[in-house]
Amino acid sequence: MTEIRFYHLTTTTLERALPVLLEKVLARGDRAVVIAGSDERVAALDTALWTYDDRSFLPHGTARDGHAEDQPVWLTASEENPNGAKVLFLTDGATADPKSWSLVLEIFDGNAEDTVAAARVRWKAHKDAGHELTYWKQDPQGRWEKAG
């Protein structure tokens, strides 16, 4: 079964948290796909990944850039895997079949009650399907802590 990690944002935005998580995936030598809720959100995340840190470069691309097979990180609003990634990031409540991935990271805004409720429904569905689940929550400084 697929390992699925839920990341509960409480102190930072997705635009600040996503690059840090993506850097860890790339450091392990893996590729990733990030599914966002809309094409507009993909464009916003694309901009955020280019500008999040003056001293760092996070290689990534979108359909607008093309050459998916050359991109270590692929941003999309569709369920696809054009860069041969093993790691999937789900944002904005996006969903996908986890069976095609070795690791799925569901990142959700903990400041929106409806988003938290939807994440709980997805957690239960993944648990019922037999996936290995872990839950991570931000501490007041924005660092990730594994929670019960």
Tab-separated table of N, CA and C in Angstrom:
chain	number	residue	atom	x	y	z
A	1	MET	N	0.826	-1.198	0.000
A	1	MET	CA	0.000	0.000	0.000
A	1	MET	C	0.868	1.259	0.000
A	2	THR	N	0.289	2.327	-0.420
A	2	THR	CA	0.980	3.613	-0.530
A	2	THR	C	1.097	4.281	0.830
A	3	GLU	N	2.240	4.905	1.068
A	3	GLU	CA	2.406	5.729	2.262
A	3	GLU	C	1.783	7.087	1.972
A	4	ILE	N	0.895	7.538	2.861
A	4	ILE	CA	0.225	8.830	2.687
A	4	ILE	C	0.478	9.666	3.937
A	5	ARG	N	0.978	10.863	3.728
A	5	ARG	CA	1.244	11.796	4.822
A	5	ARG	C	0.325	12.997	4.680
A	6	PHE	N	-0.328	13.337	5.766
A	6	PHE	CA	-1.168	14.533	5.815
A	6	PHE	C	-0.374	15.647	6.498
A	7	TYR	N	-0.287	16.800	5.838
A	7	TYR	CA	0.417	17.960	6.375
A	7	TYR	C	-0.598	19.067	6.627
A	8	HIS	N	-0.771	19.383	7.903
A	8	HIS	CA	-1.769	20.332	8.391
A	8	HIS	C	-1.096	21.693	8.569
A	9	LEU	N	-1.354	22.609	7.639
A	9	LEU	CA	-0.789	23.958	7.718
A	9	LEU	C	-1.513	24.769	8.798
A	10	THR	N	-0.750	25.323	9.725
A	10	THR	CA	-1.353	26.162	10.761
A	10	THR	C	-0.658	27.510	10.897
A	11	THR	N	0.617	27.593	10.507
A	11	THR	CA	1.352	28.842	10.700
A	11	THR	C	1.882	29.459	9.423
A	12	THR	N	2.035	28.683	8.379
A	12	THR	CA	2.520	29.240	7.116
A	12	THR	C	1.545	28.894	5.995
A	13	THR	N	1.759	29.546	4.875
A	13	THR	CA	0.933	29.274	3.701
A	13	THR	C	1.524	28.098	2.921
A	14	LEU	N	0.746	27.590	2.013
A	14	LEU	CA	1.220	26.541	1.125
A	14	LEU	C	2.446	27.026	0.343
A	15	GLU	N	2.419	28.262	-0.103
A	15	GLU	CA	3.520	28.815	-0.890
A	15	GLU	C	4.843	28.831	-0.121
A	16	ARG	N	4.784	28.905	1.198
A	16	ARG	CA	6.001	28.874	2.026
A	16	ARG	C	6.376	27.451	2.417
A	17	ALA	N	5.400	26.594	2.646
A	17	ALA	CA	5.676	25.224	3.107
A	17	ALA	C	6.060	24.287	1.965
A	18	LEU	N	5.433	24.422	0.817
A	18	LEU	CA	5.655	23.500	-0.292
A	18	LEU	C	7.118	23.432	-0.743
A	19	PRO	N	7.814	24.555	-0.925
A	19	PRO	CA	9.205	24.462	-1.379
A	19	PRO	C	10.098	23.644	-0.445
A	20	VAL	N	9.903	23.781	0.850
A	20	VAL	CA	10.715	23.054	1.824
A	20	VAL	C	10.486	21.541	1.679
A	21	LEU	N	9.236	21.145	1.542
A	21	LEU	CA	8.919	19.726	1.376
A	21	LEU	C	9.439	19.202	0.039
A	22	LEU	N	9.314	19.989	-1.006
A	22	LEU	CA	9.822	19.575	-2.313
A	22	LEU	C	11.342	19.424	-2.296
A	23	GLU	N	12.037	20.318	-1.618
A	23	GLU	CA	13.494	20.208	-1.526
A	23	GLU	C	13.905	18.894	-0.881
A	24	LYS	N	13.167	18.449	0.124
A	24	LYS	CA	13.480	17.175	0.783
A	24	LYS	C	13.284	16.002	-0.171
A	25	VAL	N	12.243	16.054	-0.970
A	25	VAL	CA	11.984	14.990	-1.944
A	25	VAL	C	13.109	14.953	-2.979
A	26	LEU	N	13.488	16.108	-3.503
A	26	LEU	CA	14.553	16.166	-4.500
A	26	LEU	C	15.898	15.742	-3.919
A	27	ALA	N	16.155	16.078	-2.656
A	27	ALA	CA	17.405	15.692	-1.999
A	27	ALA	C	17.541	14.173	-1.907
A	28	ARG	N	16.408	13.473	-1.858
A	28	ARG	CA	16.428	11.997	-1.824
A	28	ARG	C	16.593	11.403	-3.219
A	29	GLY	N	16.619	12.261	-4.228
A	29	GLY	CA	16.759	11.793	-5.597
A	29	GLY	C	15.449	11.426	-6.266
A	30	ASP	N	14.333	11.794	-5.651
A	30	ASP	CA	13.017	11.497	-6.205
A	30	ASP	C	12.505	12.664	-7.043
A	31	ARG	N	11.504	12.373	-7.868
A	31	ARG	CA	10.764	13.372	-8.630
A	31	ARG	C	9.383	13.504	-8.007
A	32	ALA	N	8.718	14.629	-8.293
A	32	ALA	CA	7.405	14.864	-7.703
A	32	ALA	C	6.457	15.509	-8.709
A	33	VAL	N	5.179	15.222	-8.496
A	33	VAL	CA	4.091	15.919	-9.176
A	33	VAL	C	3.300	16.638	-8.095
A	34	VAL	N	2.945	17.886	-8.357
A	34	VAL	CA	2.109	18.663	-7.449
A	34	VAL	C	0.800	18.945	-8.180
A	35	ILE	N	-0.310	18.443	-7.623
A	35	ILE	CA	-1.618	18.726	-8.209
A	35	ILE	C	-2.279	19.836	-7.397
A	36	ALA	N	-2.613	20.911	-8.082
A	36	ALA	CA	-3.289	22.056	-7.465
A	36	ALA	C	-4.749	22.068	-7.912
A	37	GLY	N	-5.535	22.925	-7.291
A	37	GLY	CA	-6.973	22.953	-7.531
A	37	GLY	C	-7.427	23.596	-8.827
A	38	SER	N	-6.548	24.350	-9.496
A	38	SER	CA	-6.940	25.031	-10.736
A	38	SER	C	-5.686	25.444	-11.494
A	39	ASP	N	-5.873	25.791	-12.760
A	39	ASP	CA	-4.747	26.288	-13.557
A	39	ASP	C	-4.202	27.597	-12.986
A	40	GLU	N	-5.088	28.423	-12.439
A	40	GLU	CA	-4.647	29.682	-11.823
A	40	GLU	C	-3.766	29.405	-10.608
A	41	ARG	N	-4.133	28.391	-9.852
A	41	ARG	CA	-3.341	28.024	-8.669
A	41	ARG	C	-1.990	27.458	-9.090
A	42	VAL	N	-1.962	26.679	-10.186
A	42	VAL	CA	-0.696	26.175	-10.720
A	42	VAL	C	0.221	27.353	-11.054
A	43	ALA	N	-0.324	28.377	-11.716
A	43	ALA	CA	0.467	29.559	-12.070
A	43	ALA	C	0.994	30.262	-10.823
A	44	ALA	N	0.175	30.360	-9.793
A	44	ALA	CA	0.605	31.007	-8.547
A	44	ALA	C	1.707	30.202	-7.862
A	45	LEU	N	1.574	28.877	-7.834
A	45	LEU	CA	2.609	28.037	-7.227
A	45	LEU	C	3.895	28.084	-8.041
A	46	ASP	N	3.770	28.131	-9.364
A	46	ASP	CA	4.929	28.261	-10.236
A	46	ASP	C	5.713	29.514	-9.865
A	47	THR	N	5.020	30.631	-9.735
A	47	THR	CA	5.666	31.889	-9.342
A	47	THR	C	6.293	31.771	-7.958
A	48	ALA	N	5.574	31.172	-7.029
A	48	ALA	CA	6.088	31.033	-5.661
A	48	ALA	C	7.367	30.195	-5.625
A	49	LEU	N	7.426	29.136	-6.419
A	49	LEU	CA	8.623	28.289	-6.416
A	49	LEU	C	9.827	28.991	-7.041
A	50	TRP	N	9.585	29.926	-7.948
A	50	TRP	CA	10.701	30.681	-8.528
A	50	TRP	C	11.213	31.742	-7.574
A	51	THR	N	10.373	32.225	-6.663
A	51	THR	CA	10.742	33.402	-5.871
A	51	THR	C	10.855	33.153	-4.369
A	52	TYR	N	10.680	31.933	-3.896
A	52	TYR	CA	10.612	31.714	-2.452
A	52	TYR	C	11.925	31.943	-1.722
A	53	ASP	N	13.070	31.784	-2.408
A	53	ASP	CA	14.364	31.939	-1.738
A	53	ASP	C	15.391	32.436	-2.760
A	54	ASP	N	16.014	33.573	-2.476
A	54	ASP	CA	17.010	34.151	-3.389
A	54	ASP	C	18.251	33.272	-3.536
A	55	ARG	N	18.528	32.434	-2.529
A	55	ARG	CA	19.752	31.647	-2.523
A	55	ARG	C	19.548	30.205	-2.987
A	56	SER	N	18.357	29.888	-3.439
A	56	SER	CA	18.058	28.508	-3.780
A	56	SER	C	17.326	28.430	-5.115
A	57	PHE	N	17.476	27.289	-5.777
A	57	PHE	CA	16.794	27.047	-7.037
A	57	PHE	C	16.060	25.722	-6.932
A	58	LEU	N	14.799	25.734	-7.223
A	58	LEU	CA	13.980	24.530	-7.172
A	58	LEU	C	13.492	24.233	-8.592
A	59	PRO	N	14.139	23.300	-9.289
A	59	PRO	CA	13.765	23.043	-10.680
A	59	PRO	C	12.361	22.461	-10.789
A	60	HIS	N	11.562	23.068	-11.659
A	60	HIS	CA	10.180	22.630	-11.819
A	60	HIS	C	9.629	23.157	-13.142
A	61	GLY	N	8.480	22.628	-13.524
A	61	GLY	CA	7.859	23.100	-14.745
A	61	GLY	C	6.369	22.836	-14.757
A	62	THR	N	5.723	23.389	-15.765
A	62	THR	CA	4.284	23.251	-15.962
A	62	THR	C	4.031	22.945	-17.440
A	63	ALA	N	2.787	22.719	-17.793
A	63	ALA	CA	2.430	22.476	-19.189
A	63	ALA	C	2.858	23.653	-20.068
A	64	ARG	N	2.804	24.848	-19.525
A	64	ARG	CA	3.217	26.034	-20.275
A	64	ARG	C	4.703	25.962	-20.648
A	65	ASP	N	5.518	25.359	-19.756
A	65	ASP	CA	6.955	25.224	-19.999
A	65	ASP	C	7.274	24.065	-20.938
A	66	GLY	N	6.459	22.995	-20.842
A	66	GLY	CA	6.715	21.803	-21.642
A	66	GLY	C	7.868	20.973	-21.103
A	67	HIS	N	8.282	20.002	-21.883
A	67	HIS	CA	9.407	19.128	-21.534
A	67	HIS	C	9.233	18.472	-20.170
A	68	ALA	N	8.068	17.932	-19.919
A	68	ALA	CA	7.745	17.331	-18.617
A	68	ALA	C	8.756	16.287	-18.200
A	69	GLU	N	9.238	15.495	-19.147
A	69	GLU	CA	10.165	14.412	-18.819
A	69	GLU	C	11.478	14.927	-18.237
A	70	ASP	N	11.795	16.203	-18.457
A	70	ASP	CA	13.025	16.802	-17.939
A	70	ASP	C	12.826	17.511	-16.600
A	71	GLN	N	11.601	17.595	-16.135
A	71	GLN	CA	11.290	18.380	-14.932
A	71	GLN	C	11.262	17.495	-13.687
A	72	PRO	N	12.103	17.768	-12.694
A	72	PRO	CA	12.066	17.000	-11.444
A	72	PRO	C	10.767	17.218	-10.660
A	73	VAL	N	10.178	18.410	-10.813
A	73	VAL	CA	8.900	18.728	-10.173
A	73	VAL	C	7.958	19.221	-11.263
A	74	TRP	N	6.770	18.631	-11.318
A	74	TRP	CA	5.765	18.996	-12.320
A	74	TRP	C	4.542	19.541	-11.601
A	75	LEU	N	4.122	20.739	-11.961
A	75	LEU	CA	2.934	21.374	-11.395
A	75	LEU	C	1.786	21.234	-12.381
A	76	THR	N	0.620	20.806	-11.891
A	76	THR	CA	-0.513	20.558	-12.766
A	76	THR	C	-1.822	20.710	-11.996
A	77	ALA	N	-2.907	20.838	-12.723
A	77	ALA	CA	-4.240	20.834	-12.109
A	77	ALA	C	-4.969	19.533	-12.457
A	78	SER	N	-4.258	18.582	-13.078
A	78	SER	CA	-4.859	17.318	-13.505
A	78	SER	C	-4.134	16.139	-12.871
A	79	GLU	N	-4.814	15.016	-12.809
A	79	GLU	CA	-4.165	13.799	-12.337
A	79	GLU	C	-3.359	13.230	-13.493
A	80	GLU	N	-2.048	13.452	-13.434
A	80	GLU	CA	-1.133	13.000	-14.470
A	80	GLU	C	0.252	12.809	-13.862
A	81	ASN	N	1.098	12.086	-14.575
A	81	ASN	CA	2.465	11.867	-14.126
A	81	ASN	C	3.408	11.881	-15.328
A	82	PRO	N	3.552	13.027	-15.981
A	82	PRO	CA	4.352	13.078	-17.207
A	82	PRO	C	5.863	13.072	-16.980
A	83	ASN	N	6.314	13.233	-15.737
A	83	ASN	CA	7.754	13.241	-15.464
A	83	ASN	C	8.227	11.961	-14.769
A	84	GLY	N	7.376	10.954	-14.681
A	84	GLY	CA	7.767	9.676	-14.088
A	84	GLY	C	8.030	9.750	-12.594
A	85	ALA	N	7.319	10.608	-11.898
A	85	ALA	CA	7.512	10.805	-10.457
A	85	ALA	C	6.952	9.635	-9.654
A	86	LYS	N	7.519	9.453	-8.453
A	86	LYS	CA	7.010	8.466	-7.502
A	86	LYS	C	6.291	9.144	-6.337
A	87	VAL	N	6.478	10.471	-6.229
A	87	VAL	CA	5.926	11.227	-5.104
A	87	VAL	C	4.874	12.205	-5.635
A	88	LEU	N	3.720	12.206	-4.973
A	88	LEU	CA	2.609	13.078	-5.355
A	88	LEU	C	2.264	14.015	-4.206
A	89	PHE	N	2.150	15.299	-4.524
A	89	PHE	CA	1.669	16.300	-3.582
A	89	PHE	C	0.255	16.688	-4.001
A	90	LEU	N	-0.676	16.626	-3.075
A	90	LEU	CA	-2.052	17.053	-3.327
A	90	LEU	C	-2.308	18.314	-2.522
A	91	THR	N	-2.742	19.374	-3.205
A	91	THR	CA	-3.027	20.644	-2.540
A	91	THR	C	-4.436	21.083	-2.905
A	92	ASP	N	-4.932	22.058	-2.197
A	92	ASP	CA	-6.232	22.671	-2.522
A	92	ASP	C	-7.377	21.662	-2.541
A	93	GLY	N	-7.243	20.567	-1.809
A	93	GLY	CA	-8.296	19.548	-1.785
A	93	GLY	C	-8.308	18.652	-3.009
A	94	ALA	N	-7.272	18.740	-3.852
A	94	ALA	CA	-7.190	17.871	-5.032
A	94	ALA	C	-7.115	16.415	-4.579
A	95	THR	N	-7.632	15.532	-5.406
A	95	THR	CA	-7.595	14.105	-5.103
A	95	THR	C	-7.003	13.342	-6.288
A	96	ALA	N	-6.490	12.160	-5.999
A	96	ALA	CA	-5.938	11.287	-7.033
A	96	ALA	C	-5.879	9.875	-6.456
A	97	ASP	N	-5.793	8.908	-7.332
A	97	ASP	CA	-5.675	7.522	-6.903
A	97	ASP	C	-4.271	7.308	-6.343
A	98	PRO	N	-4.137	7.002	-5.057
A	98	PRO	CA	-2.813	6.874	-4.453
A	98	PRO	C	-2.048	5.622	-4.874
A	99	LYS	N	-2.727	4.659	-5.460
A	99	LYS	CA	-2.073	3.383	-5.788
A	99	LYS	C	-0.935	3.531	-6.792
A	100	SER	N	-0.941	4.575	-7.575
A	100	SER	CA	0.085	4.772	-8.601
A	100	SER	C	1.355	5.425	-8.065
A	101	TRP	N	1.391	5.733	-6.779
A	101	TRP	CA	2.491	6.496	-6.201
A	101	TRP	C	3.094	5.733	-5.021
A	102	SER	N	4.376	5.942	-4.755
A	102	SER	CA	4.986	5.328	-3.573
A	102	SER	C	4.741	6.181	-2.329
A	103	LEU	N	4.584	7.498	-2.530
A	103	LEU	CA	4.348	8.424	-1.415
A	103	LEU	C	3.408	9.519	-1.886
A	104	VAL	N	2.384	9.792	-1.076
A	104	VAL	CA	1.453	10.888	-1.342
A	104	VAL	C	1.479	11.829	-0.148
A	105	LEU	N	1.628	13.125	-0.408
A	105	LEU	CA	1.592	14.137	0.640
A	105	LEU	C	0.372	15.014	0.411
A	106	GLU	N	-0.564	14.951	1.320
A	106	GLU	CA	-1.771	15.793	1.259
A	106	GLU	C	-1.520	16.995	2.150
A	107	ILE	N	-1.497	18.175	1.564
A	107	ILE	CA	-1.247	19.401	2.316
A	107	ILE	C	-2.536	20.202	2.357
A	108	PHE	N	-2.967	20.549	3.573
A	108	PHE	CA	-4.236	21.270	3.691
A	108	PHE	C	-4.145	22.399	4.702
A	109	ASP	N	-4.959	23.426	4.490
A	109	ASP	CA	-5.007	24.624	5.320
A	109	ASP	C	-5.805	24.336	6.589
A	110	GLY	N	-5.125	24.353	7.709
A	110	GLY	CA	-5.775	24.077	8.980
A	110	GLY	C	-6.580	25.235	9.530
A	111	ASN	N	-6.575	26.368	8.833
A	111	ASN	CA	-7.323	27.535	9.293
A	111	ASN	C	-8.705	27.637	8.666
A	112	ALA	N	-9.041	26.685	7.815
A	112	ALA	CA	-10.351	26.670	7.163
A	112	ALA	C	-11.087	25.398	7.597
A	113	GLU	N	-12.153	25.573	8.333
A	113	GLU	CA	-12.869	24.433	8.916
A	113	GLU	C	-13.355	23.433	7.866
A	114	ASP	N	-13.845	23.921	6.739
A	114	ASP	CA	-14.329	23.012	5.698
A	114	ASP	C	-13.190	22.202	5.081
A	115	THR	N	-12.017	22.810	4.977
A	115	THR	CA	-10.850	22.112	4.444
A	115	THR	C	-10.394	21.015	5.404
A	116	VAL	N	-10.410	21.307	6.695
A	116	VAL	CA	-10.045	20.313	7.704
A	116	VAL	C	-11.045	19.162	7.677
A	117	ALA	N	-12.311	19.470	7.586
A	117	ALA	CA	-13.342	18.428	7.537
A	117	ALA	C	-13.153	17.532	6.312
A	118	ALA	N	-12.844	18.132	5.168
A	118	ALA	CA	-12.614	17.345	3.951
A	118	ALA	C	-11.374	16.462	4.095
A	119	ALA	N	-10.344	16.975	4.742
A	119	ALA	CA	-9.131	16.176	4.974
A	119	ALA	C	-9.438	14.979	5.879
A	120	ARG	N	-10.285	15.173	6.848
A	120	ARG	CA	-10.675	14.057	7.724
A	120	ARG	C	-11.407	12.956	6.948
A	121	VAL	N	-12.247	13.362	6.017
A	121	VAL	CA	-12.959	12.387	5.179
A	121	VAL	C	-11.957	11.607	4.332
A	122	ARG	N	-10.977	12.304	3.735
A	122	ARG	CA	-9.960	11.630	2.929
A	122	ARG	C	-9.100	10.711	3.789
A	123	TRP	N	-8.764	11.147	5.010
A	123	TRP	CA	-7.983	10.318	5.937
A	123	TRP	C	-8.713	8.990	6.170
A	124	LYS	N	-9.990	9.077	6.488
A	124	LYS	CA	-10.772	7.866	6.773
A	124	LYS	C	-10.826	6.950	5.555
A	125	ALA	N	-11.023	7.515	4.389
A	125	ALA	CA	-11.075	6.709	3.162
A	125	ALA	C	-9.738	6.011	2.913
A	126	HIS	N	-8.643	6.714	3.105
A	126	HIS	CA	-7.320	6.108	2.921
A	126	HIS	C	-7.062	5.023	3.972
A	127	LYS	N	-7.466	5.287	5.189
A	127	LYS	CA	-7.283	4.304	6.259
A	127	LYS	C	-8.099	3.044	5.962
A	128	ASP	N	-9.351	3.236	5.555
A	128	ASP	CA	-10.215	2.102	5.222
A	128	ASP	C	-9.657	1.291	4.053
A	129	ALA	N	-8.916	1.949	3.159
A	129	ALA	CA	-8.324	1.266	2.012
A	129	ALA	C	-7.012	0.554	2.372
A	130	GLY	N	-6.536	0.761	3.605
A	130	GLY	CA	-5.353	0.055	4.078
A	130	GLY	C	-4.027	0.742	3.838
A	131	HIS	N	-4.055	2.030	3.496
A	131	HIS	CA	-2.808	2.756	3.267
A	131	HIS	C	-2.135	3.081	4.608
A	132	GLU	N	-0.822	3.231	4.565
A	132	GLU	CA	-0.037	3.621	5.737
A	132	GLU	C	-0.130	5.135	5.888
A	133	LEU	N	-0.682	5.622	7.001
A	133	LEU	CA	-0.936	7.055	7.181
A	133	LEU	C	-0.096	7.647	8.308
A	134	THR	N	0.361	8.880	8.088
A	134	THR	CA	0.960	9.673	9.160
A	134	THR	C	0.405	11.090	9.066
A	135	TYR	N	0.408	11.749	10.204
A	135	TYR	CA	-0.164	13.096	10.312
A	135	TYR	C	0.914	14.029	10.847
A	136	TRP	N	1.124	15.133	10.155
A	136	TRP	CA	2.114	16.129	10.530
A	136	TRP	C	1.426	17.475	10.695
A	137	LYS	N	1.804	18.184	11.753
A	137	LYS	CA	1.221	19.489	12.028
A	137	LYS	C	2.348	20.475	12.305
A	138	GLN	N	2.140	21.717	11.917
A	138	GLN	CA	3.155	22.737	12.149
A	138	GLN	C	3.167	23.177	13.606
A	139	ASP	N	4.381	23.421	14.129
A	139	ASP	CA	4.496	24.031	15.445
A	139	ASP	C	4.418	25.546	15.255
A	140	PRO	N	4.456	26.322	16.341
A	140	PRO	CA	4.316	27.782	16.192
A	140	PRO	C	5.399	28.436	15.316
A	141	GLN	N	6.551	27.777	15.153
A	141	GLN	CA	7.621	28.313	14.310
A	141	GLN	C	7.525	27.836	12.850
A	142	GLY	N	6.512	27.012	12.560
A	142	GLY	CA	6.317	26.517	11.207
A	142	GLY	C	7.038	25.228	10.885
A	143	ARG	N	7.703	24.627	11.887
A	143	ARG	CA	8.372	23.335	11.681
A	143	ARG	C	7.343	22.215	11.791
A	144	TRP	N	7.625	21.102	11.123
A	144	TRP	CA	6.693	19.982	11.120
A	144	TRP	C	6.938	19.062	12.293
A	145	GLU	N	5.857	18.704	12.979
A	145	GLU	CA	5.910	17.739	14.080
A	145	GLU	C	4.977	16.595	13.747
A	146	LYS	N	5.487	15.378	13.894
A	146	LYS	CA	4.639	14.210	13.688
A	146	LYS	C	3.708	14.122	14.886
A	147	ALA	N	2.419	14.034	14.599
A	147	ALA	CA	1.421	13.999	15.683
A	147	ALA	C	0.803	12.609	15.750
A	148	GLY	N	0.260	12.290	16.928
A	148	GLY	CA	-0.377	11.021	17.221
A	148	GLY	C	-1.129	10.429	16.153
